[in-house]
Amino acid sequence: MERTTNLSKVSRTFFEEVMKSHMGRTLSCCYQCGTCSSSCPVAEEMDIKPHEMVEMIKLGLKNTLVRCKALWQCSTCYMCTERCPQGVKLASLILGMRDVALREGIVVPRSVEESCKNLNDTGRLIAPSRFQMEKRLKLKLPSVPSIDTESIKGMVNKTRVADILKVR
Amino acid sequence: MSYGYYPGCYALARMPQYDLSARSIMRKLDVEIIDMSDAPCCGPAPIKSVDYRMASALSAQVLAMAEKKGLDTIVTLCPECFSSFMKANVGLEEDAGFGKEVKHLLSSTAGLDYQGGVKVKHLLQVIHDDIGLKKLRKDYIIRGFEGLKAAVHSGCHFSRFSASYHPVGLEDSRMLDELVEGLGIESVYWQLKSWCCGAPILAFDRDLSCKLGGKKLQSAKVSGADCIVSLCPYCQMQFDYNQSIIEKKVDKRFTLPVVLFTQLLGLCMGFDKKEVGLGMNRVSADAILDFME
Ligand code: SF4
Ligand code: SF4
């Protein structure tokens, strides 16, 4: 892994891209205190620690970042974000970097594909099975209405979800 | 005043005991609800990982549907839904450019305009703040527990990234602890209390997810707790439905009952075991009934 920086690999555009993204505004305020990493429940398992990720975005080390395991080990628990003294929205940045990794076609975890498919087909991430519907009926709970997915499909077609589902 | 009740997909599709116990207690507490189970997905983390704009447009769609129905507050069971709606509200307001994009995506596909400002509450807040623990104790609670110790787990997506929408932050919120203590239960100190349960990474890294779940269960166990109390369907799933899987993976036995706060509260309001769906929890929670007065 790149622990030293080859400046020729630095991508300014990547840093600027992230900075401009929703949630990226406070990124440059990071002063590398490490609060995020010491609060993170999975940091010890990560190949790149949360505070290193921030520095690496600043250095534009996009190729390493989008390939690191840590991107998908983050549990999106928002502890880093809650505790960062500088207001860096790290958890959301990680979600954003996943998007970049998916866009580059590096990984598409099966579960992400499934979530997108369920959303497109049923309007929910998890739709109740027949068994569950019957269980609800026995409990005298209202049945789960089906969702008009037309607007969802319209949204899907205009966003990156369509690429994941290869419907564009 | 009516609340828009949005139970979320997990409670609807996999955890009827949460929906059941929540509806039972809301009925008894005279919390008026308009059922919003027909509203689409809230735009949670898996969708945020693909397209943050789409995720926010989904959140805004649900909020806009509530707005159209004349509702000013949505009440959720799932902290993931709670946080998605919160973040959409804050994000649309704070980042004007982003807000414009999201609103355009929403209006051009769903034909809905979201004006903003629909409030979002977790059911715990409705009970804790809107009804109030004092009134709850005075008017509704007819029996309590004695000698029961609980490891209280408030769930990340309810208790974090809070500064932007909660004046004092929620990280060290004792909301759930206070409710539980009001039922005569002792909320124990446990070292990993504020840690994530590991459920969100189940789909990406099963081993890591179980490892995290195992650490949490171990921490709760050594604290002397008789049970875990949760308010999140995913945490509940991880600790209860997956407990035996975690036990195998980390080679330990926990046998720790995991109970939803709505089940505990329901029991103390006079509902029986069946009416709060206690039998649907996978690790038998019958042991806690021995502590009932
Ligand atoms: S806590 Fe914030 S300021 Fe400190 S290293 Fe992490 S991102 Fe940077
Ligand atoms: S959100 Fe991710 S990076 Fe941040 S503390 Fe949680 S697991 Fe670690």
Coordinates of C-alpha atoms and ligand atoms in Angstrom, one line a residue:
Chain A
M1 CA 0.0 0.0 0.0
E2 CA 1.1 3.5 -0.7
R3 CA 2.5 4.9 2.6
T4 CA 4.7 7.3 0.9
T5 CA 3.3 9.5 -1.8
N6 CA 4.5 9.6 -5.3
L7 CA 3.4 13.1 -6.3
S8 CA 3.0 12.2 -9.9
K9 CA 0.1 10.0 -8.9
V10 CA -1.7 12.7 -7.1
S11 CA -5.1 13.5 -8.6
R12 CA -6.2 17.0 -7.9
T13 CA -9.4 16.4 -9.7
F14 CA -10.3 13.6 -7.3
F15 CA -9.9 15.9 -4.3
E16 CA -11.9 18.6 -5.9
E17 CA -14.6 16.1 -7.0
V18 CA -15.0 14.9 -3.4
M19 CA -14.8 18.5 -2.0
K20 CA -17.5 19.6 -4.3
S21 CA -19.8 16.7 -3.5
H22 CA -22.5 16.9 -1.0
M23 CA -20.8 16.3 2.5
G24 CA -17.4 17.2 1.1
R25 CA -17.3 20.8 2.2
T26 CA -15.6 20.3 5.6
L27 CA -13.1 17.7 4.3
S28 CA -10.2 20.2 4.2
C29 CA -10.6 21.0 7.9
C30 CA -9.2 17.7 9.0
Y31 CA -6.1 18.2 11.2
Q32 CA -5.3 14.5 11.5
C33 CA -6.1 14.1 15.2
G34 CA -7.1 10.5 14.8
T35 CA -10.3 10.8 16.8
C36 CA -12.2 9.1 14.1
S37 CA -9.9 6.1 13.9
S38 CA -9.7 5.6 17.7
S39 CA -13.5 5.8 17.9
C40 CA -14.1 3.4 15.0
P41 CA -15.2 -0.1 16.1
V42 CA -13.7 -1.8 13.0
A43 CA -10.5 0.3 12.5
E44 CA -8.2 -2.4 13.8
E45 CA -9.4 -4.6 10.9
M46 CA -9.1 -1.9 8.3
D47 CA -6.3 -1.9 5.7
I48 CA -6.6 1.9 5.6
K49 CA -7.8 3.6 8.8
P50 CA -10.5 6.3 8.7
H51 CA -8.1 9.3 9.4
E52 CA -5.8 7.9 6.7
M53 CA -8.7 7.9 4.2
V54 CA -9.2 11.6 4.8
E55 CA -5.6 12.4 4.2
M56 CA -5.5 10.2 1.1
I57 CA -8.5 12.0 -0.4
K58 CA -6.6 15.2 0.1
L59 CA -3.6 13.7 -1.6
G60 CA -5.8 12.5 -4.4
L61 CA -4.8 8.8 -4.0
K62 CA -8.0 7.7 -5.6
N63 CA -6.8 4.4 -7.0
T64 CA -5.7 3.1 -3.6
L65 CA -8.8 4.3 -1.9
V66 CA -11.4 2.8 -4.2
R67 CA -9.7 -0.5 -4.0
C68 CA -9.2 -0.7 -0.3
K69 CA -11.1 -3.3 1.8
A70 CA -11.9 -0.8 4.5
L71 CA -14.4 0.9 2.2
W72 CA -16.8 -2.1 2.6
Q73 CA -15.8 -2.8 6.2
C74 CA -17.2 0.5 7.4
S75 CA -20.4 -0.3 9.3
T76 CA -21.7 3.3 8.7
C77 CA -22.1 3.7 12.5
Y78 CA -21.3 7.4 12.2
M79 CA -19.1 7.4 15.4
C80 CA -16.3 9.1 13.5
T81 CA -18.7 11.8 12.2
E82 CA -20.3 12.3 15.6
R83 CA -16.9 12.8 17.3
C84 CA -14.8 14.6 14.7
P85 CA -13.9 18.0 16.3
Q86 CA -13.6 19.5 12.8
G87 CA -17.0 18.5 11.4
V88 CA -15.7 16.2 8.8
K89 CA -18.5 14.0 7.6
L90 CA -16.4 10.9 7.2
A91 CA -19.1 8.2 7.2
S92 CA -20.9 10.0 4.3
L93 CA -17.6 10.4 2.5
I94 CA -17.0 6.7 2.7
L95 CA -20.5 6.1 1.2
G96 CA -19.5 8.6 -1.5
M97 CA -16.3 6.7 -2.2
R98 CA -18.2 3.5 -2.5
D99 CA -20.1 5.2 -5.3
V100 CA -16.8 6.1 -7.0
A101 CA -15.6 2.5 -6.6
L102 CA -18.8 1.2 -8.2
R103 CA -18.6 3.7 -11.0
E104 CA -15.1 2.6 -11.8
G105 CA -16.4 -1.0 -12.0
I106 CA -14.0 -2.2 -9.3
V107 CA -16.5 -4.0 -7.1
V108 CA -20.2 -4.5 -7.1
P109 CA -21.0 -6.5 -4.0
R110 CA -23.9 -8.8 -4.6
S111 CA -25.9 -7.4 -1.8
V112 CA -25.8 -3.9 -3.3
E113 CA -27.1 -5.3 -6.5
E114 CA -29.8 -7.1 -4.7
S115 CA -30.8 -4.0 -2.8
C116 CA -31.1 -2.1 -6.0
K117 CA -33.1 -4.8 -7.6
N118 CA -35.6 -5.1 -4.7
L119 CA -36.0 -1.3 -4.7
N120 CA -36.7 -1.3 -8.4
D121 CA -39.1 -4.2 -8.4
T122 CA -41.0 -3.6 -5.1
G123 CA -40.2 -0.1 -4.0
R124 CA -38.8 -1.5 -0.8
L125 CA -35.4 -2.9 0.2
I126 CA -37.0 -5.9 1.8
A127 CA -40.5 -7.0 0.7
P128 CA -42.5 -9.4 2.9
S129 CA -42.7 -13.0 1.7
R130 CA -46.0 -14.8 1.5
F131 CA -45.1 -16.6 4.7
Q132 CA -44.6 -13.3 6.5
M133 CA -47.9 -11.9 5.1
E134 CA -49.8 -14.9 6.5
K135 CA -48.1 -14.4 9.8
R136 CA -49.2 -10.8 9.9
L137 CA -52.7 -11.8 9.0
K138 CA -52.8 -14.3 11.9
L139 CA -51.6 -11.5 14.2
K140 CA -54.4 -9.3 12.9
L141 CA -51.8 -6.8 11.6
P142 CA -52.8 -4.8 8.5
S143 CA -51.5 -6.4 5.3
V144 CA -48.5 -4.7 3.7
P145 CA -49.7 -2.6 0.8
S146 CA -47.8 -2.9 -2.5
I147 CA -46.1 0.2 -3.7
D148 CA -46.6 2.0 -7.0
T149 CA -43.1 1.6 -8.4
E150 CA -43.6 3.8 -11.4
S151 CA -41.9 6.8 -9.8
I152 CA -39.2 4.6 -8.4
K153 CA -38.4 3.2 -11.8
G154 CA -38.3 6.7 -13.2
M155 CA -35.8 7.7 -10.5
V156 CA -33.7 4.6 -11.0
N157 CA -33.5 5.5 -14.7
K158 CA -32.1 8.9 -13.9
T159 CA -29.5 7.8 -11.4
R160 CA -26.6 5.4 -11.0
V161 CA -28.9 2.7 -9.7
A162 CA -29.7 2.0 -13.4
D163 CA -26.0 1.3 -14.1
I164 CA -25.9 -1.2 -11.3
L165 CA -29.0 -2.9 -12.6
K166 CA -27.7 -2.6 -16.2
V167 CA -31.0 -1.2 -17.3
R168 CA -29.6 1.7 -19.1
Chain B
M1 CA -52.5 15.7 16.2
S2 CA -51.8 12.6 14.1
Y3 CA -48.4 11.2 13.3
G4 CA -47.5 9.6 10.0
Y5 CA -46.6 6.1 11.0
Y6 CA -43.8 4.7 8.9
P7 CA -42.7 1.3 10.3
G8 CA -40.0 0.6 7.8
C9 CA -39.4 -2.4 5.6
Y10 CA -37.7 -4.6 8.2
A11 CA -40.4 -4.4 10.8
L12 CA -43.0 -4.9 8.1
A13 CA -41.3 -7.8 6.3
R14 CA -39.3 -9.7 9.0
M15 CA -40.1 -8.5 12.5
P16 CA -43.9 -8.4 13.0
Q17 CA -43.4 -8.4 16.8
Y18 CA -42.1 -4.8 16.5
D19 CA -45.0 -3.6 14.4
L20 CA -47.4 -5.5 16.7
S21 CA -46.1 -4.2 20.0
A22 CA -45.7 -0.7 18.7
R23 CA -49.3 -0.5 17.4
S24 CA -50.6 -2.0 20.6
I25 CA -48.9 0.5 22.8
M26 CA -49.7 3.5 20.5
R27 CA -53.4 2.5 20.6
K28 CA -53.5 2.4 24.4
L29 CA -51.5 5.6 24.6
D30 CA -54.0 7.3 22.3
V31 CA -51.3 8.2 19.8
E32 CA -53.2 8.9 16.6
I33 CA -51.6 7.6 13.5
I34 CA -52.1 7.7 9.8
D35 CA -50.5 4.5 8.4
M36 CA -47.8 5.2 5.9
S37 CA -46.8 1.6 5.1
D38 CA -47.6 2.4 1.5
A39 CA -44.8 4.9 1.2
P40 CA -41.6 3.6 -0.6
C41 CA -38.1 2.9 0.7
C42 CA -36.5 5.6 2.9
G43 CA -33.2 5.6 1.0
P44 CA -30.9 3.7 3.4
A45 CA -27.1 3.0 3.3
P46 CA -27.0 0.5 0.4
I47 CA -28.7 3.1 -1.8
K48 CA -26.5 5.9 -0.4
S49 CA -23.5 3.7 -1.4
V50 CA -24.7 3.8 -5.1
D51 CA -26.2 7.3 -5.5
Y52 CA -26.6 9.7 -2.6
R53 CA -28.9 11.9 -4.7
M54 CA -31.3 9.0 -5.3
A55 CA -31.3 8.0 -1.7
S56 CA -32.1 11.6 -0.6
A57 CA -34.8 11.8 -3.3
L58 CA -36.4 8.7 -1.8
S59 CA -36.3 10.1 1.7
A60 CA -37.8 13.4 0.4
Q61 CA -40.5 11.4 -1.4
V62 CA -41.7 9.9 1.8
L63 CA -41.6 13.3 3.5
A64 CA -43.5 14.9 0.7
M65 CA -46.2 12.2 0.9
A66 CA -46.6 13.1 4.6
E67 CA -46.7 16.7 3.7
K68 CA -49.4 16.1 1.2
K69 CA -51.5 14.3 3.7
G70 CA -51.2 17.3 6.0
L71 CA -49.0 15.6 8.5
D72 CA -46.3 17.5 10.2
T73 CA -44.5 14.6 11.9
I74 CA -43.4 11.2 10.8
V75 CA -42.8 8.5 13.5
T76 CA -40.5 5.6 12.7
L77 CA -39.5 2.4 14.4
C78 CA -36.3 2.0 12.4
P79 CA -33.4 4.3 13.2
E80 CA -32.1 3.8 9.7
C81 CA -35.3 5.4 8.3
F82 CA -35.1 8.0 11.1
S83 CA -31.6 9.0 10.1
S84 CA -32.3 9.0 6.4
F85 CA -35.2 11.4 6.8
M86 CA -33.2 13.6 9.2
K87 CA -30.3 13.7 6.8
A88 CA -32.5 14.6 3.9
N89 CA -34.1 17.4 5.9
V90 CA -30.8 18.8 7.0
G91 CA -29.0 18.1 3.7
L92 CA -31.6 19.8 1.5
E93 CA -31.5 22.8 3.7
E94 CA -27.8 23.1 4.3
D95 CA -26.6 22.4 0.7
A96 CA -28.8 24.5 -1.6
G97 CA -27.2 23.1 -4.8
F98 CA -27.7 19.5 -3.7
G99 CA -31.2 20.3 -2.5
K100 CA -32.2 21.7 -5.8
E101 CA -30.9 18.6 -7.6
V102 CA -32.8 16.3 -5.3
K103 CA -36.0 18.2 -5.5
H104 CA -35.8 18.2 -9.3
L105 CA -35.2 14.5 -9.3
L106 CA -38.3 14.0 -7.1
S107 CA -40.6 16.3 -9.0
S108 CA -39.6 15.0 -12.4
T109 CA -40.2 11.4 -11.5
A110 CA -42.8 11.3 -8.7
G111 CA -44.5 14.6 -9.5
L112 CA -44.1 15.7 -5.8
D113 CA -42.7 18.9 -4.4
Y114 CA -41.3 18.8 -0.9
Q115 CA -41.5 22.2 0.8
G116 CA -39.5 21.0 3.8
G117 CA -40.0 21.0 7.5
V118 CA -41.8 17.7 8.1
K119 CA -40.6 16.6 11.5
V120 CA -39.1 13.2 12.1
K121 CA -39.3 11.3 15.4
H122 CA -38.5 7.8 16.6
L123 CA -41.3 6.2 18.5
L124 CA -39.1 6.4 21.6
Q125 CA -39.1 10.3 21.3
V126 CA -42.9 10.3 21.0
I127 CA -43.2 8.4 24.2
H128 CA -40.3 10.1 26.1
D129 CA -40.9 13.7 25.0
D130 CA -44.4 14.1 23.7
I131 CA -46.2 11.9 26.2
G132 CA -43.6 12.2 28.9
L133 CA -42.3 9.6 31.3
K134 CA -44.2 11.1 34.2
K135 CA -47.6 10.8 32.6
L136 CA -46.6 7.4 31.3
R137 CA -45.9 6.2 34.8
K138 CA -49.0 7.9 36.3
D139 CA -51.6 6.9 33.7
Y140 CA -50.5 3.9 31.8
I141 CA -48.0 1.7 33.6
I142 CA -49.7 -0.8 35.8
R143 CA -46.9 -3.1 36.7
G144 CA -43.1 -3.2 36.6
F145 CA -40.0 -5.3 36.9
E146 CA -38.0 -6.0 40.0
G147 CA -34.3 -7.0 40.0
L148 CA -34.0 -7.2 36.2
K149 CA -30.8 -5.9 34.8
A150 CA -30.6 -4.7 31.2
A151 CA -27.8 -3.7 28.8
V152 CA -29.4 -0.8 26.9
H153 CA -28.5 -0.4 23.3
S154 CA -29.8 2.8 21.6
G155 CA -28.5 2.1 18.1
C156 CA -26.1 4.2 16.0
H157 CA -28.5 5.7 13.6
F158 CA -30.7 7.0 16.4
S159 CA -28.0 8.4 18.6
R160 CA -25.4 9.9 16.2
F161 CA -24.4 12.6 13.7
S162 CA -26.7 14.5 15.9
A163 CA -25.2 17.9 16.4
S164 CA -26.8 19.2 13.2
Y165 CA -30.3 18.4 14.3
H166 CA -30.3 18.0 18.0
P167 CA -29.2 20.8 20.3
V168 CA -27.3 18.7 22.8
G169 CA -26.5 15.8 20.6
L170 CA -27.8 12.3 21.3
E171 CA -24.6 10.3 21.6
D172 CA -24.8 10.1 25.4
S173 CA -28.6 10.4 25.4
R174 CA -30.1 8.5 28.2
M175 CA -33.6 8.5 26.7
L176 CA -33.9 4.7 26.4
D177 CA -32.2 4.2 29.8
E178 CA -34.7 6.5 31.5
L179 CA -37.6 4.7 30.0
V180 CA -36.3 1.4 31.0
E181 CA -35.5 2.6 34.5
G182 CA -39.0 3.9 34.8
L183 CA -40.1 0.3 34.4
G184 CA -38.1 -0.8 37.5
I185 CA -35.2 -2.2 35.4
E186 CA -31.6 -1.4 36.2
S187 CA -29.6 -0.1 33.2
V188 CA -26.2 -1.6 33.6
Y189 CA -22.9 0.0 32.6
W190 CA -21.3 -2.0 29.8
Q191 CA -18.1 -1.2 28.2
L192 CA -19.1 -1.4 24.5
K193 CA -22.5 0.1 25.0
S194 CA -22.1 2.8 22.3
W195 CA -20.5 0.5 19.7
C196 CA -22.2 -0.6 16.5
C197 CA -23.9 -4.1 16.6
G198 CA -22.3 -5.1 13.3
A199 CA -25.5 -5.7 11.3
P200 CA -24.8 -3.2 8.5
I201 CA -21.7 -5.1 7.4
L202 CA -23.4 -8.5 7.4
A203 CA -23.9 -8.3 3.7
F204 CA -20.3 -7.4 2.9
D205 CA -18.2 -9.1 5.5
R206 CA -20.0 -11.8 7.5
D207 CA -17.0 -12.7 9.6
L208 CA -16.4 -9.2 10.7
S209 CA -20.0 -8.6 11.4
C210 CA -20.2 -11.6 13.6
K211 CA -17.0 -10.6 15.3
L212 CA -18.4 -7.2 16.2
G213 CA -21.7 -8.8 17.3
G214 CA -19.8 -11.2 19.4
K215 CA -17.9 -8.5 21.2
K216 CA -21.1 -6.6 21.9
L217 CA -22.8 -9.7 23.3
Q218 CA -19.8 -10.6 25.4
S219 CA -19.6 -7.1 26.8
A220 CA -23.3 -7.2 27.7
K221 CA -22.9 -10.6 29.3
V222 CA -20.0 -9.7 31.5
S223 CA -21.7 -6.6 32.7
G224 CA -24.2 -8.9 34.4
A225 CA -27.2 -8.0 32.3
D226 CA -30.1 -10.4 32.1
C227 CA -31.1 -9.1 28.7
I228 CA -30.3 -6.5 26.0
V229 CA -32.9 -3.8 25.2
S230 CA -33.0 -2.4 21.7
L231 CA -35.0 0.0 19.6
C232 CA -33.6 -0.8 16.2
P233 CA -35.0 -3.8 14.1
Y234 CA -31.5 -4.4 12.6
C235 CA -29.7 -4.4 16.0
Q236 CA -32.5 -6.7 17.3
M237 CA -32.0 -9.0 14.3
Q238 CA -28.3 -9.1 14.9
F239 CA -28.4 -9.8 18.6
D240 CA -31.5 -12.0 18.6
Y241 CA -32.0 -13.7 15.2
N242 CA -28.3 -14.1 14.6
Q243 CA -27.2 -14.9 18.2
S244 CA -26.7 -18.6 17.5
I245 CA -24.8 -17.9 14.3
I246 CA -22.5 -15.5 16.2
E247 CA -22.1 -18.0 19.0
K248 CA -20.8 -20.5 16.5
K249 CA -18.5 -18.1 14.7
V250 CA -16.9 -16.8 17.9
D251 CA -17.2 -20.1 19.8
K252 CA -18.9 -18.7 22.9
R253 CA -22.3 -19.2 24.5
F254 CA -24.3 -16.2 25.4
T255 CA -28.0 -17.3 25.7
L256 CA -28.9 -13.6 26.3
P257 CA -32.5 -12.6 25.7
V258 CA -32.9 -9.5 23.5
V259 CA -36.1 -7.5 23.9
L260 CA -37.5 -4.5 22.0
F261 CA -38.4 -1.5 24.2
T262 CA -42.0 -1.7 22.9
Q263 CA -42.3 -5.2 24.2
L264 CA -41.0 -4.3 27.6
L265 CA -43.3 -1.2 27.8
G266 CA -46.2 -3.2 26.5
L267 CA -45.8 -5.8 29.2
C268 CA -45.8 -3.1 31.9
M269 CA -48.9 -1.5 30.3
G270 CA -50.8 -4.7 30.9
F271 CA -50.5 -6.5 27.6
D272 CA -49.7 -10.2 27.8
K273 CA -46.7 -12.0 26.3
K274 CA -48.6 -12.8 23.1
E275 CA -49.9 -9.3 22.5
V276 CA -46.3 -8.0 22.4
G277 CA -45.1 -10.9 20.3
L278 CA -42.5 -12.0 22.8
G279 CA -42.7 -15.6 21.5
M280 CA -41.4 -14.4 18.2
N281 CA -38.0 -13.4 19.5
R282 CA -35.6 -16.2 18.7
V283 CA -33.7 -16.4 22.0
S284 CA -36.4 -17.2 24.5
A285 CA -37.2 -14.1 26.5
D286 CA -39.4 -15.9 29.0
A287 CA -36.8 -15.6 31.7
I288 CA -37.5 -11.9 32.0
L289 CA -41.1 -12.6 32.9
D290 CA -39.9 -14.0 36.2
F291 CA -38.8 -10.5 37.2
M292 CA -42.3 -9.1 36.7
E293 CA -44.0 -7.8 39.8
Ligands
SF4_1 S1 -11.5 13.1 13.7 FE1 -11.9 14.6 12.1 S2 -10.2 16.0 12.2 FE2 -9.6 14.2 13.4 S3 -8.5 12.9 12.0 FE3 -10.6 12.2 11.9 S4 -11.5 13.4 10.2 FE4 -9.6 14.4 10.8
SF4_2 S1 -18.8 5.1 10.2 FE1 -17.3 3.6 9.5 S2 -15.4 4.6 9.6 FE2 -16.8 5.8 10.9 S3 -16.5 5.0 12.9 FE3 -18.2 3.8 12.0 S4 -17.3 2.0 11.0 FE4 -15.6 3.5 11.5

